[in-house]
PDB file of C-alpha atoms in Angstrom:
ATOM      1  CA  MET A 111      24.822 -12.204   9.695  1.00 41.00           C
ATOM      2  CA  ASN A 112      23.970 -14.028  12.896  1.00 40.00           C
ATOM      3  CA  LYS A 113      26.588 -15.253  15.316  1.00 36.00           C
ATOM      4  CA  THR A 114      28.076 -18.642  14.470  1.00 34.00           C
ATOM      5  CA  MET A 115      26.886 -21.306  16.859  1.00 33.00           C
ATOM      6  CA  LEU A 116      27.466 -24.983  17.536  1.00 31.00           C
ATOM      7  CA  LEU A 117      25.229 -27.210  15.466  1.00 31.00           C
ATOM      8  CA  CYS A 118      22.288 -28.425  17.510  1.00 36.00           C
ATOM      9  CA  GLY A 119      20.493 -30.255  14.718  1.00 35.00           C
ATOM     10  CA  LEU A 120      19.308 -33.817  15.077  1.00 31.00           C
ATOM     11  CA  VAL A 121      17.288 -32.909  18.162  1.00 30.00           C
ATOM     12  CA  LEU A 122      15.689 -35.934  19.792  1.00 26.00           C
ATOM     13  CA  GLY A 123      12.167 -34.519  19.528  1.00 32.00           C
ATOM     14  CA  ALA A 124      11.422 -32.480  22.607  1.00 33.00           C
ATOM     15  CA  THR A 125      12.837 -35.296  24.792  1.00 32.00           C
ATOM     16  CA  MET A 126      10.145 -34.580  27.365  1.00 33.00           C
ATOM     17  CA  LEU A 127       9.059 -37.574  29.436  1.00 36.00           C
ATOM     18  CA  PRO A 128       5.376 -38.095  30.263  1.00 41.00           C
ATOM     19  CA  ALA A 129       4.088 -36.130  33.252  1.00 43.00           C
ATOM     20  CA  ASN A 130       3.490 -39.309  35.229  1.00 46.00           C
ATOM     21  CA  ALA A 131       6.950 -40.729  34.607  1.00 45.00           C
ATOM     22  CA  THR A 132       9.034 -41.367  37.685  1.00 44.00           C
ATOM     23  CA  GLU A 133      12.218 -40.203  35.917  1.00 48.00           C
ATOM     24  CA  THR A 134      12.987 -36.555  35.329  1.00 52.00           C
ATOM     25  CA  ASN A 135      14.465 -34.708  32.362  1.00 66.00           C
ATOM     26  CA  ARG A 136      17.749 -34.336  34.214  1.00 76.00           C
ATOM     27  CA  GLY A 137      20.692 -35.526  32.138  1.00 83.00           C
ATOM     28  CA  TRP A 138      18.945 -35.193  28.751  1.00 89.00           C
ATOM     29  CA  SER A 139      20.164 -32.620  26.264  1.00 85.00           C
ATOM     30  CA  LYS A 140      20.155 -31.787  22.589  1.00 84.00           C
ATOM     31  CA  VAL A 141      22.386 -33.845  20.313  1.00 84.00           C
ATOM     32  CA  VAL A 142      25.446 -31.999  19.012  1.00 85.00           C
ATOM     33  CA  LEU A 143      27.188 -33.130  15.849  1.00 85.00           C
ATOM     34  CA  PRO A 144      30.966 -33.540  16.267  1.00 85.00           C
ATOM     35  CA  ALA A 145      33.208 -30.784  14.885  1.00 84.00           C
ATOM     36  CA  ALA A 146      30.267 -28.916  13.346  1.00 91.00           C
ATOM     37  CA  GLN A 147      28.994 -25.353  13.387  1.00 93.00           C
ATOM     38  CA  GLN A 148      26.059 -23.469  11.919  1.00 95.00           C
ATOM     39  CA  THR A 149      25.087 -19.904  11.190  1.00 96.00           C
ATOM     40  CA  ASP A 150      22.225 -18.106   9.468  1.00 96.00           C
ATOM     41  CA  VAL A 151      22.927 -15.667   6.644  1.00 96.00           C
ATOM     42  CA  ARG A 152      20.831 -13.484   4.391  1.00 96.00           C
ATOM     43  CA  ALA A 153      21.536 -13.256   0.653  1.00 96.00           C
ATOM     44  CA  SER A 154      22.383  -9.672  -0.189  1.00 94.00           C
ATOM     45  CA  VAL A 155      20.540  -9.527  -3.526  1.00 87.00           C
ATOM     46  CA  ALA A 156      17.299 -11.462  -3.038  1.00 85.00           C
ATOM     47  CA  GLY A 157      17.189 -11.219   0.763  1.00 92.00           C
ATOM     48  CA  HIS A 158      16.419 -14.892   1.260  1.00 95.00           C
ATOM     49  CA  ARG A 159      17.697 -16.484   4.484  1.00 97.00           C
ATOM     50  CA  TYR A 160      19.818 -19.619   4.580  1.00 97.00           C
ATOM     51  CA  ARG A 161      21.195 -21.824   7.325  1.00 97.00           C
ATOM     52  CA  LEU A 162      24.785 -22.919   6.747  1.00 97.00           C
ATOM     53  CA  PHE A 163      26.288 -25.992   8.373  1.00 97.00           C
ATOM     54  CA  VAL A 164      30.036 -26.627   8.363  1.00 97.00           C
ATOM     55  CA  SER A 165      31.997 -29.716   9.392  1.00 96.00           C
ATOM     56  CA  VAL A 166      35.768 -29.314   9.726  1.00 95.00           C
ATOM     57  CA  PRO A 167      38.058 -32.351   9.325  1.00 91.00           C
ATOM     58  CA  ALA A 168      40.047 -33.437  12.366  1.00 87.00           C
ATOM     59  CA  THR A 169      43.070 -33.894  10.127  1.00 86.00           C
ATOM     60  CA  ALA A 170      45.330 -30.938   9.379  1.00 88.00           C
ATOM     61  CA  ALA A 171      44.691 -29.013   6.180  1.00 91.00           C
ATOM     62  CA  PRO A 172      47.155 -29.702   3.369  1.00 92.00           C
ATOM     63  CA  ALA A 173      49.169 -26.816   1.959  1.00 95.00           C
ATOM     64  CA  GLU A 174      46.592 -26.196  -0.759  1.00 96.00           C
ATOM     65  CA  GLY A 175      43.695 -26.289   1.729  1.00 96.00           C
ATOM     66  CA  TYR A 176      40.824 -28.689   2.298  1.00 96.00           C
ATOM     67  CA  PRO A 177      38.712 -29.931  -0.605  1.00 96.00           C
ATOM     68  CA  VAL A 178      35.145 -28.728  -0.069  1.00 98.00           C
ATOM     69  CA  LEU A 179      31.864 -30.581  -0.568  1.00 98.00           C
ATOM     70  CA  TYR A 180      28.802 -28.322  -0.779  1.00 98.00           C
ATOM     71  CA  VAL A 181      25.555 -30.172   0.018  1.00 98.00           C
ATOM     72  CA  LEU A 182      22.075 -28.908  -0.856  1.00 98.00           C
ATOM     73  CA  ASP A 183      19.102 -29.623   1.442  1.00 97.00           C
ATOM     74  CA  GLY A 184      21.581 -29.143   4.254  1.00 97.00           C
ATOM     75  CA  ASN A 185      19.112 -29.614   7.121  1.00 96.00           C
ATOM     76  CA  ALA A 186      18.634 -33.252   6.103  1.00 96.00           C
ATOM     77  CA  ALA A 187      21.756 -34.115   4.136  1.00 97.00           C
ATOM     78  CA  PHE A 188      24.509 -32.374   6.109  1.00 97.00           C
ATOM     79  CA  PRO A 189      24.672 -34.842   9.058  1.00 96.00           C
ATOM     80  CA  VAL A 190      25.121 -37.730   6.597  1.00 96.00           C
ATOM     81  CA  ALA A 191      27.779 -35.918   4.574  1.00 97.00           C
ATOM     82  CA  ALA A 192      29.594 -34.855   7.749  1.00 96.00           C
ATOM     83  CA  PHE A 193      29.695 -38.460   8.957  1.00 95.00           C
ATOM     84  CA  LEU A 194      31.094 -39.629   5.610  1.00 95.00           C
ATOM     85  CA  ALA A 195      33.756 -36.927   5.792  1.00 93.00           C
ATOM     86  CA  ARG A 196      34.736 -37.977   9.336  1.00 92.00           C
ATOM     87  CA  SER A 197      34.963 -41.575   8.136  1.00 90.00           C
ATOM     88  CA  ALA A 198      37.198 -40.441   5.280  1.00 88.00           C
ATOM     89  CA  ALA A 199      39.444 -38.658   7.788  1.00 85.00           C
ATOM     90  CA  ASN A 200      39.729 -41.829   9.881  1.00 85.00           C
ATOM     91  CA  ARG A 201      40.837 -43.797   6.819  1.00 82.00           C
ATOM     92  CA  SER A 202      43.071 -41.140   5.273  1.00 79.00           C
ATOM     93  CA  GLU A 203      46.333 -42.861   6.166  1.00 79.00           C
ATOM     94  CA  VAL A 204      45.166 -45.995   4.368  1.00 81.00           C
ATOM     95  CA  THR A 205      43.430 -44.418   1.363  1.00 83.00           C
ATOM     96  CA  GLY A 206      45.638 -41.380   0.909  1.00 79.00           C
ATOM     97  CA  HIS A 207      42.507 -39.250   0.470  1.00 87.00           C
ATOM     98  CA  THR A 208      42.262 -35.820   2.057  1.00 86.00           C
ATOM     99  CA  ALA A 209      39.040 -35.510   4.070  1.00 90.00           C
ATOM    100  CA  PRO A 210      36.856 -32.666   2.846  1.00 95.00           C
ATOM    101  CA  LEU A 211      35.363 -29.673   4.562  1.00 97.00           C
ATOM    102  CA  VAL A 212      31.579 -30.134   4.289  1.00 98.00           C
ATOM    103  CA  VAL A 213      29.244 -27.173   3.851  1.00 98.00           C
ATOM    104  CA  GLY A 214      25.506 -27.839   4.082  1.00 98.00           C
ATOM    105  CA  ILE A 215      23.220 -25.214   2.568  1.00 98.00           C
ATOM    106  CA  GLY A 216      19.835 -25.346   4.253  1.00 97.00           C
ATOM    107  CA  TYR A 217      17.091 -23.106   5.566  1.00 97.00           C
ATOM    108  CA  PRO A 218      16.138 -21.735   9.006  1.00 95.00           C
ATOM    109  CA  GLY A 219      13.687 -23.937  10.855  1.00 90.00           C
ATOM    110  CA  ASN A 220      13.454 -27.480  12.146  1.00 89.00           C
ATOM    111  CA  GLU A 221      12.102 -29.234   9.058  1.00 91.00           C
ATOM    112  CA  ASP A 222      14.327 -31.574   7.061  1.00 94.00           C
ATOM    113  CA  PHE A 223      13.164 -30.004   3.794  1.00 94.00           C
ATOM    114  CA  ASP A 224      11.784 -26.530   3.121  1.00 95.00           C
ATOM    115  CA  VAL A 225       9.626 -27.543   0.159  1.00 96.00           C
ATOM    116  CA  ALA A 226       8.729 -24.033  -0.992  1.00 96.00           C
ATOM    117  CA  ALA A 227      12.245 -22.614  -0.632  1.00 96.00           C
ATOM    118  CA  ARG A 228      13.966 -25.472  -2.454  1.00 97.00           C
ATOM    119  CA  ARG A 229      11.442 -25.225  -5.322  1.00 96.00           C
ATOM    120  CA  ARG A 230      12.212 -21.501  -5.515  1.00 96.00           C
ATOM    121  CA  ASP A 231      16.002 -21.921  -5.436  1.00 97.00           C
ATOM    122  CA  TYR A 232      16.689 -25.185  -7.248  1.00 98.00           C
ATOM    123  CA  THR A 233      14.460 -24.942 -10.325  1.00 97.00           C
ATOM    124  CA  ILE A 234      15.183 -23.276 -13.640  1.00 96.00           C
ATOM    125  CA  GLY A 235      12.804 -21.120 -15.652  1.00 88.00           C
ATOM    126  CA  ALA A 236      11.587 -17.613 -16.230  1.00 70.00           C
ATOM    127  CA  GLY A 237      11.470 -16.569 -12.586  1.00 61.00           C
ATOM    128  CA  ASP A 238      15.143 -15.717 -12.148  1.00 62.00           C
ATOM    129  CA  SER A 239      14.679 -11.963 -12.594  1.00 63.00           C
ATOM    130  CA  ASN A 240      12.200 -11.656  -9.724  1.00 71.00           C
ATOM    131  CA  PRO A 241      13.275 -12.779  -6.232  1.00 70.00           C
ATOM    132  CA  LEU A 242       9.635 -12.973  -5.121  1.00 70.00           C
ATOM    133  CA  THR A 243       8.658 -15.717  -7.582  1.00 81.00           C
ATOM    134  CA  SER A 244       7.990 -19.187  -6.189  1.00 90.00           C
ATOM    135  CA  GLU A 245      10.165 -21.079  -8.689  1.00 93.00           C
ATOM    136  CA  GLY A 246      12.854 -20.623 -11.320  1.00 94.00           C
ATOM    137  CA  GLY A 247      15.471 -18.987  -9.084  1.00 94.00           C
ATOM    138  CA  ALA A 248      18.397 -21.301  -9.867  1.00 96.00           C
ATOM    139  CA  ASP A 249      20.603 -18.637 -11.458  1.00 95.00           C
ATOM    140  CA  ARG A 250      20.089 -16.265  -8.549  1.00 95.00           C
ATOM    141  CA  PHE A 251      20.835 -19.036  -6.045  1.00 97.00           C
ATOM    142  CA  LEU A 252      23.972 -20.076  -7.925  1.00 97.00           C
ATOM    143  CA  ASP A 253      25.175 -16.474  -7.858  1.00 97.00           C
ATOM    144  CA  PHE A 254      24.670 -16.458  -4.087  1.00 97.00           C
ATOM    145  CA  ILE A 255      26.786 -19.598  -3.723  1.00 98.00           C
ATOM    146  CA  GLN A 256      29.521 -18.291  -5.990  1.00 98.00           C
ATOM    147  CA  ASN A 257      29.709 -14.674  -4.890  1.00 97.00           C
ATOM    148  CA  GLU A 258      28.687 -14.762  -1.222  1.00 97.00           C
ATOM    149  CA  LEU A 259      28.823 -18.243   0.263  1.00 97.00           C
ATOM    150  CA  LYS A 260      32.146 -19.441  -1.136  1.00 98.00           C
ATOM    151  CA  PRO A 261      34.000 -16.231  -0.132  1.00 97.00           C
ATOM    152  CA  LEU A 262      32.471 -16.489   3.362  1.00 97.00           C
ATOM    153  CA  VAL A 263      33.712 -20.066   3.761  1.00 98.00           C
ATOM    154  CA  ALA A 264      37.150 -19.165   2.400  1.00 97.00           C
ATOM    155  CA  THR A 265      37.585 -16.383   4.961  1.00 97.00           C
ATOM    156  CA  ARG A 266      37.086 -18.842   7.852  1.00 96.00           C
ATOM    157  CA  TYR A 267      38.751 -22.020   6.630  1.00 96.00           C
ATOM    158  CA  PRO A 268      41.720 -22.996   4.437  1.00 97.00           C
ATOM    159  CA  VAL A 269      40.109 -24.329   1.252  1.00 97.00           C
ATOM    160  CA  ASP A 270      41.377 -25.721  -2.016  1.00 97.00           C
ATOM    161  CA  HIS A 271      39.681 -23.589  -4.662  1.00 96.00           C
ATOM    162  CA  LYS A 272      40.536 -26.171  -7.331  1.00 95.00           C
ATOM    163  CA  ARG A 273      38.784 -29.079  -5.542  1.00 96.00           C
ATOM    164  CA  GLN A 274      35.181 -28.196  -4.782  1.00 98.00           C
ATOM    165  CA  ALA A 275      32.113 -30.381  -5.312  1.00 98.00           C
ATOM    166  CA  LEU A 276      28.346 -29.848  -5.298  1.00 98.00           C
ATOM    167  CA  PHE A 277      25.777 -32.498  -4.301  1.00 98.00           C
ATOM    168  CA  GLY A 278      22.021 -32.269  -4.773  1.00 98.00           C
ATOM    169  CA  HIS A 279      19.048 -34.644  -4.948  1.00 98.00           C
ATOM    170  CA  SER A 280      15.810 -34.388  -6.973  1.00 97.00           C
ATOM    171  CA  PHE A 281      15.280 -30.657  -7.582  1.00 98.00           C
ATOM    172  CA  GLY A 282      18.750 -30.354  -6.052  1.00 98.00           C
ATOM    173  CA  GLY A 283      20.054 -32.739  -8.729  1.00 98.00           C
ATOM    174  CA  LEU A 284      18.421 -30.544 -11.368  1.00 98.00           C
ATOM    175  CA  PHE A 285      20.231 -27.561  -9.876  1.00 98.00           C
ATOM    176  CA  VAL A 286      23.569 -29.413  -9.912  1.00 98.00           C
ATOM    177  CA  LEU A 287      23.223 -30.126 -13.636  1.00 97.00           C
ATOM    178  CA  HIS A 288      22.121 -26.553 -14.323  1.00 97.00           C
ATOM    179  CA  ALA A 289      25.227 -25.274 -12.536  1.00 97.00           C
ATOM    180  CA  LEU A 290      27.347 -27.676 -14.582  1.00 95.00           C
ATOM    181  CA  LEU A 291      25.866 -26.570 -17.897  1.00 94.00           C
ATOM    182  CA  THR A 292      25.796 -22.831 -17.233  1.00 94.00           C
ATOM    183  CA  GLN A 293      28.914 -22.397 -15.054  1.00 95.00           C
ATOM    184  CA  PRO A 294      31.099 -25.494 -15.616  1.00 94.00           C
ATOM    185  CA  THR A 295      34.034 -23.927 -13.771  1.00 94.00           C
ATOM    186  CA  SER A 296      32.002 -23.287 -10.589  1.00 97.00           C
ATOM    187  CA  PHE A 297      32.948 -26.714  -9.185  1.00 97.00           C
ATOM    188  CA  SER A 298      35.440 -29.406 -10.081  1.00 96.00           C
ATOM    189  CA  THR A 299      32.955 -32.226  -9.345  1.00 97.00           C
ATOM    190  CA  PHE A 300      29.188 -32.265  -9.835  1.00 98.00           C
ATOM    191  CA  ILE A 301      27.125 -34.965  -8.072  1.00 98.00           C
ATOM    192  CA  ALA A 302      23.514 -35.110  -9.298  1.00 98.00           C
ATOM    193  CA  SER A 303      21.259 -37.574  -7.477  1.00 98.00           C
ATOM    194  CA  SER A 304      17.923 -38.396  -9.134  1.00 98.00           C
ATOM    195  CA  PRO A 305      17.864 -35.102 -11.066  1.00 98.00           C
ATOM    196  CA  SER A 306      14.407 -33.801 -11.995  1.00 97.00           C
ATOM    197  CA  ILE A 307      15.238 -33.508 -15.692  1.00 97.00           C
ATOM    198  CA  TRP A 308      11.501 -33.685 -16.481  1.00 96.00           C
ATOM    199  CA  TRP A 309      11.029 -30.174 -15.052  1.00 96.00           C
ATOM    200  CA  GLN A 310       9.322 -27.698 -17.435  1.00 94.00           C
ATOM    201  CA  ASN A 311       9.212 -30.107 -20.370  1.00 93.00           C
ATOM    202  CA  LYS A 312      12.893 -31.017 -19.972  1.00 94.00           C
ATOM    203  CA  GLN A 313      14.062 -27.424 -20.260  1.00 95.00           C
ATOM    204  CA  LEU A 314      17.473 -28.484 -18.951  1.00 95.00           C
ATOM    205  CA  LEU A 315      18.230 -30.183 -22.268  1.00 93.00           C
ATOM    206  CA  SER A 316      18.187 -26.806 -24.001  1.00 92.00           C
ATOM    207  CA  GLU A 317      21.230 -25.810 -21.926  1.00 92.00           C
ATOM    208  CA  LEU A 318      23.437 -28.579 -23.316  1.00 90.00           C
ATOM    209  CA  PRO A 319      26.440 -27.015 -25.071  1.00 87.00           C
ATOM    210  CA  ALA A 320      27.985 -28.225 -28.309  1.00 82.00           C
ATOM    211  CA  SER A 321      31.403 -28.543 -26.689  1.00 81.00           C
ATOM    212  CA  MET A 322      33.260 -28.086 -23.445  1.00 78.00           C
ATOM    213  CA  PRO A 323      35.052 -24.727 -23.083  1.00 80.00           C
ATOM    214  CA  PRO A 324      38.818 -25.142 -23.622  1.00 81.00           C
ATOM    215  CA  GLY A 325      40.671 -26.227 -20.494  1.00 80.00           C
ATOM    216  CA  VAL A 326      37.495 -27.047 -18.539  1.00 83.00           C
ATOM    217  CA  SER A 327      37.132 -30.667 -17.432  1.00 83.00           C
ATOM    218  CA  PRO A 328      34.788 -31.153 -14.440  1.00 91.00           C
ATOM    219  CA  ARG A 329      33.898 -34.666 -13.331  1.00 94.00           C
ATOM    220  CA  VAL A 330      30.221 -35.604 -13.135  1.00 96.00           C
ATOM    221  CA  GLN A 331      28.299 -38.330 -11.304  1.00 97.00           C
ATOM    222  CA  ILE A 332      24.648 -38.879 -12.199  1.00 98.00           C
ATOM    223  CA  SER A 333      22.701 -41.493 -10.274  1.00 98.00           C
ATOM    224  CA  VAL A 334      19.106 -42.651 -10.100  1.00 98.00           C
ATOM    225  CA  GLY A 335      17.258 -45.302  -8.129  1.00 97.00           C
ATOM    226  CA  ALA A 336      16.416 -48.438 -10.081  1.00 96.00           C
ATOM    227  CA  ARG A 337      12.845 -48.371  -8.627  1.00 93.00           C
ATOM    228  CA  GLU A 338      12.136 -44.683  -9.204  1.00 92.00           C
ATOM    229  CA  ASP A 339       9.764 -45.186 -12.125  1.00 91.00           C
ATOM    230  CA  ASP A 340       8.159 -48.287 -10.604  1.00 86.00           C
ATOM    231  CA  PRO A 341       8.349 -48.060  -6.798  1.00 81.00           C
ATOM    232  CA  PRO A 342       7.045 -50.878  -4.622  1.00 77.00           C
ATOM    233  CA  PRO A 343       3.201 -50.778  -4.604  1.00 76.00           C
ATOM    234  CA  ASP A 344       3.028 -50.775  -0.812  1.00 76.00           C
ATOM    235  CA  SER A 345       5.322 -47.753  -0.544  1.00 74.00           C
ATOM    236  CA  TYR A 346       3.119 -45.101  -2.181  1.00 77.00           C
ATOM    237  CA  PRO A 347      -0.658 -44.524  -2.524  1.00 83.00           C
ATOM    238  CA  PRO A 348      -2.172 -44.763  -6.043  1.00 82.00           C
ATOM    239  CA  ASP A 349      -2.379 -40.993  -6.603  1.00 84.00           C
ATOM    240  CA  LEU A 350       1.295 -40.535  -5.797  1.00 81.00           C
ATOM    241  CA  ARG A 351       2.247 -43.498  -7.983  1.00 78.00           C
ATOM    242  CA  ALA A 352       0.383 -41.810 -10.854  1.00 81.00           C
ATOM    243  CA  LEU A 353       2.350 -38.610 -10.275  1.00 83.00           C
ATOM    244  CA  ILE A 354       5.608 -40.578 -10.239  1.00 80.00           C
ATOM    245  CA  ALA A 355       4.662 -42.248 -13.519  1.00 78.00           C
ATOM    246  CA  SER A 356       4.222 -38.830 -15.141  1.00 82.00           C
ATOM    247  CA  ARG A 357       7.740 -37.758 -14.158  1.00 88.00           C
ATOM    248  CA  SER A 358      10.060 -40.207 -15.870  1.00 92.00           C
ATOM    249  CA  MET A 359      13.426 -40.457 -14.124  1.00 96.00           C
ATOM    250  CA  ILE A 360      15.511 -43.374 -15.415  1.00 97.00           C
ATOM    251  CA  PRO A 361      15.114 -42.805 -19.192  1.00 96.00           C
ATOM    252  CA  GLU A 362      15.860 -39.103 -18.762  1.00 96.00           C
ATOM    253  CA  ALA A 363      18.954 -39.782 -16.671  1.00 97.00           C
ATOM    254  CA  ARG A 364      20.234 -42.299 -19.220  1.00 96.00           C
ATOM    255  CA  ASN A 365      19.554 -39.865 -22.036  1.00 95.00           C
ATOM    256  CA  MET A 366      21.394 -37.073 -20.227  1.00 94.00           C
ATOM    257  CA  VAL A 367      24.439 -39.281 -19.744  1.00 94.00           C
ATOM    258  CA  GLY A 368      24.357 -40.175 -23.441  1.00 92.00           C
ATOM    259  CA  GLN A 369      24.111 -36.500 -24.358  1.00 90.00           C
ATOM    260  CA  PHE A 370      27.166 -35.712 -22.238  1.00 89.00           C
ATOM    261  CA  GLN A 371      29.190 -38.462 -23.898  1.00 86.00           C
ATOM    262  CA  ASN A 372      28.512 -36.842 -27.280  1.00 84.00           C
ATOM    263  CA  ILE A 373      29.788 -33.419 -26.211  1.00 84.00           C
ATOM    264  CA  SER A 374      33.317 -32.677 -27.315  1.00 80.00           C
ATOM    265  CA  GLY A 375      35.649 -32.638 -24.317  1.00 76.00           C
ATOM    266  CA  TRP A 376      33.315 -34.492 -21.934  1.00 78.00           C
ATOM    267  CA  THR A 377      33.907 -38.051 -23.078  1.00 75.00           C
ATOM    268  CA  GLY A 378      34.824 -40.154 -20.056  1.00 80.00           C
ATOM    269  CA  GLN A 379      34.022 -37.371 -17.579  1.00 88.00           C
ATOM    270  CA  VAL A 380      30.593 -38.714 -16.582  1.00 93.00           C
ATOM    271  CA  ILE A 381      29.913 -41.642 -14.232  1.00 95.00           C
ATOM    272  CA  TYR A 382      26.405 -43.128 -14.086  1.00 97.00           C
ATOM    273  CA  HIS A 383      24.805 -45.344 -11.420  1.00 97.00           C
ATOM    274  CA  GLU A 384      21.423 -47.057 -11.286  1.00 97.00           C
ATOM    275  CA  LEU A 385      21.046 -47.903  -7.628  1.00 97.00           C
ATOM    276  CA  ALA A 386      19.459 -51.303  -7.095  1.00 96.00           C
ATOM    277  CA  GLN A 387      16.253 -51.450  -5.018  1.00 93.00           C
ATOM    278  CA  GLU A 388      16.246 -47.689  -4.369  1.00 95.00           C
ATOM    279  CA  ASP A 389      13.299 -45.409  -5.130  1.00 92.00           C
ATOM    280  CA  HIS A 390      13.235 -41.618  -5.244  1.00 92.00           C
ATOM    281  CA  GLY A 391      12.956 -41.220  -1.499  1.00 91.00           C
ATOM    282  CA  THR A 392      15.925 -43.412  -0.613  1.00 94.00           C
ATOM    283  CA  ALA A 393      18.333 -43.090  -3.557  1.00 96.00           C
ATOM    284  CA  TRP A 394      20.080 -40.004  -2.207  1.00 97.00           C
ATOM    285  CA  LEU A 395      21.811 -41.920   0.593  1.00 97.00           C
ATOM    286  CA  PRO A 396      23.838 -44.341  -1.580  1.00 97.00           C
ATOM    287  CA  ALA A 397      24.208 -41.571  -4.155  1.00 98.00           C
ATOM    288  CA  MET A 398      25.944 -39.399  -1.569  1.00 97.00           C
ATOM    289  CA  THR A 399      28.145 -42.268  -0.389  1.00 97.00           C
ATOM    290  CA  ARG A 400      29.305 -42.967  -3.926  1.00 97.00           C
ATOM    291  CA  GLY A 401      29.553 -39.265  -4.639  1.00 97.00           C
ATOM    292  CA  MET A 402      31.889 -38.734  -1.688  1.00 96.00           C
ATOM    293  CA  GLN A 403      34.125 -41.554  -2.895  1.00 95.00           C
ATOM    294  CA  PHE A 404      34.007 -40.203  -6.438  1.00 96.00           C
ATOM    295  CA  PHE A 405      34.984 -36.719  -5.294  1.00 96.00           C
ATOM    296  CA  LEU A 406      37.821 -37.757  -2.999  1.00 94.00           C
ATOM    297  CA  ALA A 407      39.320 -40.007  -5.677  1.00 91.00           C
ATOM    298  CA  GLN A 408      39.781 -37.026  -7.990  1.00 83.00           C
ATOM    299  CA  PRO A 409      43.266 -35.472  -7.919  1.00 76.00           C
TER     300      PRO A 409
END
């Protein structure tokens, strides 16, 4: 495991001025996110490397520890989630909500999204037995979170093991629902933004149980952008619009919510949002905002 370091994400490009500029680079530096740290770790089983980002609330931890929000696609999503958590801390005296510890799960490198790695880790399928496959590694990734990442976080910070949430968008949303259906006690709150339920001929639907295990009652938020299946024509080229049309989002999300409502023990546990004017590329921002509120409102 590499040495923990201060988060230096959100770099302002290279911040180099043109050679003929009269000003110098003096006084410019990388942007540092408040109260945040990062470290790189390697999964012990598959050997894949991950970059972890952590934001610690400025408020003191309650006796039971901080609630924890785990955020997939951490390179892109962590700064937003960390800001929302800081805002929650600033309003805690008014709302009575305990600000969460935020843990972003990302990948080494400077890209917002590691397309190949997230496809490998977030999708379900037959590839779980082989760590070298390019997709279908959701079970292996969930085991890493449960058996390696959570214990690592708990050794460094006071956490409330009964109040932990998972947020993911697109393939990440698919992973969130897979975690819910296969390990419903892994988190107390599951926040699935624009889940790719269409994946592998809707294989996720085969994981739906007949009933909730006794004593298990996680809360679930599923959201989707209202323009996901028909995005603005000027936003995407024709070939990409055709691909979008082949991957139905809104009907599948509605159907999934309906399926949950019919499962014994899950009635009333699922919240659904169709986010006005949002397409697949933008829906995750309001989905995370609502997801944070949804999580913090849970006892």
